[in-house]
XYZ file of C-alpha atoms in Angstrom:
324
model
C -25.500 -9.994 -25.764
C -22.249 -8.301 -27.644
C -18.980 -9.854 -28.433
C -16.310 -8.329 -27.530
C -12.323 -8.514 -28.484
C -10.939 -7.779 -24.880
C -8.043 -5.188 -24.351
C -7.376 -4.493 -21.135
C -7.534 -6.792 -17.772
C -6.884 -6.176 -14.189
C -5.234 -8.735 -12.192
C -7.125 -9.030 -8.751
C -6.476 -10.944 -5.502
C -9.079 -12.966 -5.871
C -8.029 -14.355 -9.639
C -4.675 -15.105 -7.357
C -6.264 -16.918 -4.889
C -8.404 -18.993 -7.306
C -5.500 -19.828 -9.402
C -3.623 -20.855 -5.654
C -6.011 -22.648 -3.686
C -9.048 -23.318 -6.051
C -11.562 -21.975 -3.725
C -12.603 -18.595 -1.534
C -15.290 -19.847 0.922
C -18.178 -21.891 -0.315
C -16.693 -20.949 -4.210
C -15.239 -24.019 -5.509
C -13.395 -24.449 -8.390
C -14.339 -27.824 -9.312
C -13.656 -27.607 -13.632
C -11.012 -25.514 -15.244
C -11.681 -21.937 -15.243
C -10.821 -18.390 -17.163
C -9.754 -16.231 -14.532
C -10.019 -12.273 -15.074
C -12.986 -9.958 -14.388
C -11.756 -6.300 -14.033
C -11.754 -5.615 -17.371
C -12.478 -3.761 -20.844
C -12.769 -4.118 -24.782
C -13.700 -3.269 -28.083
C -17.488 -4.512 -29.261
C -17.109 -6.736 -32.294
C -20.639 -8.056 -32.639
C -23.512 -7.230 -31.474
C -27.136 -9.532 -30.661
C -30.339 -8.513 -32.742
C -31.841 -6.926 -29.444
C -28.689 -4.692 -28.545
C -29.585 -1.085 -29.703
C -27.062 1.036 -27.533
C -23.795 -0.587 -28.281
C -22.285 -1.113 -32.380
C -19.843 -2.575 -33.318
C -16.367 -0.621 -32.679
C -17.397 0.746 -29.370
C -15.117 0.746 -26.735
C -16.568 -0.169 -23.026
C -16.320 -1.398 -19.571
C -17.354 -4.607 -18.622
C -19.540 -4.982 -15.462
C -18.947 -8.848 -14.222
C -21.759 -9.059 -12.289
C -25.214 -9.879 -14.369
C -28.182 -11.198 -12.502
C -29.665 -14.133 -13.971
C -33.399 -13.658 -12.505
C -35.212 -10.946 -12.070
C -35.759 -11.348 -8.057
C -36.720 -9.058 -5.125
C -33.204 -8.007 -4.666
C -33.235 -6.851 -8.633
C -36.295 -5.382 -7.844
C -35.348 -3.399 -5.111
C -32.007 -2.334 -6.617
C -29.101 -4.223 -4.601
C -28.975 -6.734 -7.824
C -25.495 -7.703 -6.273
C -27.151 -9.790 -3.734
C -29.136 -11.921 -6.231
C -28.196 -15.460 -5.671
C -28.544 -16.409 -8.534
C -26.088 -13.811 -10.050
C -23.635 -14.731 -12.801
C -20.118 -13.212 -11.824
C -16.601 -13.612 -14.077
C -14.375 -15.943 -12.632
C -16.029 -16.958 -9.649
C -17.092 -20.466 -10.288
C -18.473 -22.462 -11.936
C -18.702 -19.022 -14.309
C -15.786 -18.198 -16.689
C -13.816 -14.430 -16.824
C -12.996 -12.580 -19.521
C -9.300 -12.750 -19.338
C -8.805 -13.903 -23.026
C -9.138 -12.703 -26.585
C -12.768 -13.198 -26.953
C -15.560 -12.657 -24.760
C -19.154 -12.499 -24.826
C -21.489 -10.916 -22.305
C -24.625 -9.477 -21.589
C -25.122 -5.880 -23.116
C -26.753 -4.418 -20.592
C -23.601 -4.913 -18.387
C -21.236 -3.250 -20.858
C -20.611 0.358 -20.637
C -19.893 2.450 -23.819
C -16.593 4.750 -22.733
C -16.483 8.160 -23.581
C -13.039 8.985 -26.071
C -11.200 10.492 -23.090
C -11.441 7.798 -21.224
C -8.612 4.813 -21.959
C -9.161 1.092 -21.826
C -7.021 0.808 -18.626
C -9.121 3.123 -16.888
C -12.553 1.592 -18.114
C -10.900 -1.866 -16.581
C -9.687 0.037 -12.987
C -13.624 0.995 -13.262
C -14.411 -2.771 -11.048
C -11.654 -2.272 -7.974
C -13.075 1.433 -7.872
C -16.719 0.350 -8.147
C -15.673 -1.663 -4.860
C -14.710 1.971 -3.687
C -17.756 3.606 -4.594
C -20.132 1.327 -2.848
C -17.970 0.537 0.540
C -18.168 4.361 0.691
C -21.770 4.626 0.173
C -22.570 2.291 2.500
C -20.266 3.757 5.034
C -22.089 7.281 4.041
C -19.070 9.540 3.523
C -20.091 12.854 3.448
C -18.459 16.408 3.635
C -15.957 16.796 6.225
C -16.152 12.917 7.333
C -12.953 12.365 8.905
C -11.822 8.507 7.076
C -9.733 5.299 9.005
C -8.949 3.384 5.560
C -7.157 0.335 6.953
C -4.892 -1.445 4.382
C -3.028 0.257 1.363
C -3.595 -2.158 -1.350
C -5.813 -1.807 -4.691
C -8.448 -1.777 -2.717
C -7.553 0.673 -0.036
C -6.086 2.789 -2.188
C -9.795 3.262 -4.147
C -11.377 3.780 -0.871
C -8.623 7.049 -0.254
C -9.721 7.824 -4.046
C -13.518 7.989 -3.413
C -13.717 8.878 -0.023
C -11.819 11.904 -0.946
C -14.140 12.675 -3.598
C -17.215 12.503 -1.672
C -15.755 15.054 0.506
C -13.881 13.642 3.269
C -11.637 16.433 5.180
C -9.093 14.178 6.416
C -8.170 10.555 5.353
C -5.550 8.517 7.409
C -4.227 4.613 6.210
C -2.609 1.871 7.730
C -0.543 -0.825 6.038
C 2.522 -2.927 6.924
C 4.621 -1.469 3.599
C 6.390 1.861 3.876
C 5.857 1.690 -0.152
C 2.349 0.885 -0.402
C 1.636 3.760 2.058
C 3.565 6.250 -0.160
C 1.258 5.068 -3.213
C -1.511 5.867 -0.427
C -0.197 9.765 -0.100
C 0.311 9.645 -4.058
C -3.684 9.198 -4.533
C -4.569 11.552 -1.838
C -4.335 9.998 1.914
C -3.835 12.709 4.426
C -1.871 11.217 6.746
C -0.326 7.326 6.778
C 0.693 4.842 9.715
C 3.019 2.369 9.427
C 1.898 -0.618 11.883
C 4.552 -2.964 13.105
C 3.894 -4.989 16.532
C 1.152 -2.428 18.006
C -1.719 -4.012 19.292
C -5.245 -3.004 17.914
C -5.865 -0.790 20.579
C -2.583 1.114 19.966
C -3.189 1.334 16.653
C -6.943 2.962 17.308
C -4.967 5.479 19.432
C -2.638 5.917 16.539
C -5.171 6.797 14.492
C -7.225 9.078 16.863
C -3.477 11.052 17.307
C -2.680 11.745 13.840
C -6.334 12.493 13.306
C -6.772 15.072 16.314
C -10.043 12.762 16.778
C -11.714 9.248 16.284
C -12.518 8.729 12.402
C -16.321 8.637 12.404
C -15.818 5.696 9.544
C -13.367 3.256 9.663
C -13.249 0.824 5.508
C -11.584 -2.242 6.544
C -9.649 -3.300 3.884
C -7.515 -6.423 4.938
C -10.072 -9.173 6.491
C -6.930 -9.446 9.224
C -8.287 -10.257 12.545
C -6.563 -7.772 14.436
C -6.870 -5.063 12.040
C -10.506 -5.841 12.185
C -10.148 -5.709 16.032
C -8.198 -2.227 15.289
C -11.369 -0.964 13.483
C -14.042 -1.064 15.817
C -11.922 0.548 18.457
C -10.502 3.098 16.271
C -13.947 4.000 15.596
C -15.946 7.282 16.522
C -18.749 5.850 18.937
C -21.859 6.405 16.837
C -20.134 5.627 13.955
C -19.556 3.098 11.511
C -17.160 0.394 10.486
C -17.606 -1.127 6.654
C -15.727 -4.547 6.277
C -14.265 -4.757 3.030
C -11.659 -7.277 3.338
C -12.593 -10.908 3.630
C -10.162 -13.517 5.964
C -10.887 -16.224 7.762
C -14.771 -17.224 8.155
C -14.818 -17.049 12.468
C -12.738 -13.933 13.283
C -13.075 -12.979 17.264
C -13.661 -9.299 17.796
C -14.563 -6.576 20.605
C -18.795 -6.745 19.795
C -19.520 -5.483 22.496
C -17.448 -2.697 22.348
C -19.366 -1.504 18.942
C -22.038 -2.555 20.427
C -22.927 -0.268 23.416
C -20.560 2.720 21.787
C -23.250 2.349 18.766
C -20.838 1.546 16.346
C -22.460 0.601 13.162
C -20.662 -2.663 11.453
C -21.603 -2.846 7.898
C -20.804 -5.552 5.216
C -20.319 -5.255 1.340
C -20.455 -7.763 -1.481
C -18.960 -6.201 -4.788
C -21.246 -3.078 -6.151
C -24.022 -2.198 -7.757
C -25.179 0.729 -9.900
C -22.177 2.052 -9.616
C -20.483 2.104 -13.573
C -22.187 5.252 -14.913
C -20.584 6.916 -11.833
C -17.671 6.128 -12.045
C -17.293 6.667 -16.155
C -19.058 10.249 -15.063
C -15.673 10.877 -12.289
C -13.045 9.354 -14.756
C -14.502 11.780 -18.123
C -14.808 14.648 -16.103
C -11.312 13.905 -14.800
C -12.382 14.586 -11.181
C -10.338 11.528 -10.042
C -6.688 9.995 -11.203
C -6.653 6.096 -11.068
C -3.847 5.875 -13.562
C -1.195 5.687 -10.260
C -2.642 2.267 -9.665
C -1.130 0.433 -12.462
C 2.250 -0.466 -11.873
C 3.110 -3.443 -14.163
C 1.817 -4.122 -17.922
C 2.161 -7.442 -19.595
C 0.938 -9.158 -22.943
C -1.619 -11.858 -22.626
C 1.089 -14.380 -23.425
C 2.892 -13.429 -19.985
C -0.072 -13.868 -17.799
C 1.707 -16.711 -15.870
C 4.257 -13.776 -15.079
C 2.165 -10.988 -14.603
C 0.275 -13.480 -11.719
C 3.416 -14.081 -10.286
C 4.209 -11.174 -10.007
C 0.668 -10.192 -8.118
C 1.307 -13.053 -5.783
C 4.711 -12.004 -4.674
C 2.918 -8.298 -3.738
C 4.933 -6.250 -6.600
C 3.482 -2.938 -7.365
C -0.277 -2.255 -6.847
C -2.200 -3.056 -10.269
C -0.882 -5.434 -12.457
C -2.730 -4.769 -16.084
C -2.715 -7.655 -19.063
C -2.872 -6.312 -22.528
C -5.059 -9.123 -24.468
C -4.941 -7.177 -27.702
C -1.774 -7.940 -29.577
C -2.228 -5.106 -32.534
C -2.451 -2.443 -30.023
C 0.466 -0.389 -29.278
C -0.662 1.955 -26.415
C 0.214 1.612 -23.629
């Protein structure tokens, strides 16, 4: 294990919805809790069996560390372990303080051109990286990223990299869809009243053809509903966004148009490619953070998230540093 003195930490939905209503699903917050788990710092210490960290090096945290080595370690998709230890989902605390200690192995030395905020934007883009590997973005895929958060903004970000030719996103906010443009969408959609089918036909329009992948980023019924029609038959829809746990939608319409409907939970594997895009400077994440504040301001930094502000709100937990 290292100890680390924590710099910089991402505000995410989820630490939101924890702090609001104590639970997301079957994760309970039943004791108090340290929220925080997109995140980065400085190694202070390290254990006796840690040779590729020292002290003074700055990395990424990965909050997702397996606690067993089981079949789904074995095979590679450690993410679905579950047994898993995860920051801030309970009853496991985040790193959202001064001090933190975690497991080496999961902490990713940064390379000098990288920043702190970047190595911390490393977790929503990880999300990203593996909703559009799963979706298998390739070279001239034409992309349906629906919702224009942190989330679906990363999904514009990668999919782009991995070569899509044309990338079109839906949100409700005329702002968050200009952030969308900023980081590369190709075309944007601002839904109102339409119904999911009009919105599929929407899509095909400004497309000149069905997307062959649709990344559902909102876990909103009818944007869910919007997805599998929107979608290319033969193609495939990846649900990123999580609502409610029953959500009625057109099955049978994926089903005999062969539209594949994929799941994710988190990442894996997927830190050492995204320090590889962000040192190469092949991608620009530094448009997602909107709103800095010291660790003392937390309360209004997450009120701030809550009211839908911005896109990334970033808390500085290092009081002697100056950067920005």
């Amino acid at each position: 294990e290292v100890l680390l003195r924590m710099h910089s930490v991402g505000i995410c939905g989820s630490d939101v919805h924890y702090w609001q209503h104590g639970r997301i699903g079957d994760f309970v917050v039943k004791d108090p809790m340290v929220l925080g788990h997109e995140a980065s710092g400085t190694v202070v210490k390290v254990g006796s069996g840690v040779t590729h960290l020292k002290p003074g090096d700055r990395v990424a945290i990965e909050p997702g560390v397996p606690r067993e080595m089981d079949e789904f370690c074995k095979s590679g998709r450690y993410n679905l372990s579950p047994t898993i230890f995860f920051c801030a989902t309970p009853p496991d605390d985040g790193n959202l303080c001064r001090y933190y200690k975690h497991s080496a192995s999961y902490c990713y030395k940064l390379p000098d051109n990288v920043t702190f905020e970047e190595g911390a934007l490393i977790e929503p883009l990880s999300v990203g990286i593996h909703a559009c590997k799963r979706a298998e973005v390739t070279l001239g895929s034409k992309v349906f990223v629906s919702g224009s958060g942190p989330i679906g903004l990363v999904n514009v970000i990668i999919a782009k990299m991995m070569g899509a030719a044309a990338v079109v996103v839906t949100d409700l906010s005329a702002s968050r869809l200009q952030k969308a443009k900023e980081v590369g969408a190709d075309f944007t959609i601002q839904v109102k009243n339409e119904t999911p089918q009009e919105v599929a036909s929407k899509v095909e329009s400004v497309l000149g053809c069905m997307p062959e992948i649709t990344v559902e980023c909102t876990g909103v019924q009818a944007c869910i509903q919007a997805g599998i029609y929107a979608t290319r038959s033969g193609g495939t829809l990846v649900l990123v966004g999580l609502g409610p746990e029953m959500v009625t939608v057109p099955i049978v319409n994926a089903a005999v148009r062969e539209v594949d409907i994929r799941g994710i939970f988190r990442y894996c594997n997927t830190w050492p490619v995204a320090i590889a895009l962000l040192a190469s400077k092949r991608i620009n994440v530094k448009p997602l953070v909107t709103h800095r504040f010291p660790l003392e301001k937390a309360l209004e930094a997450f009120e701030t998230t809550k009211r839908g502000e911005g896109v990334k709100v970033m808390l500085k937990c290092d009081p002697t540093d100056q950067n920005p």
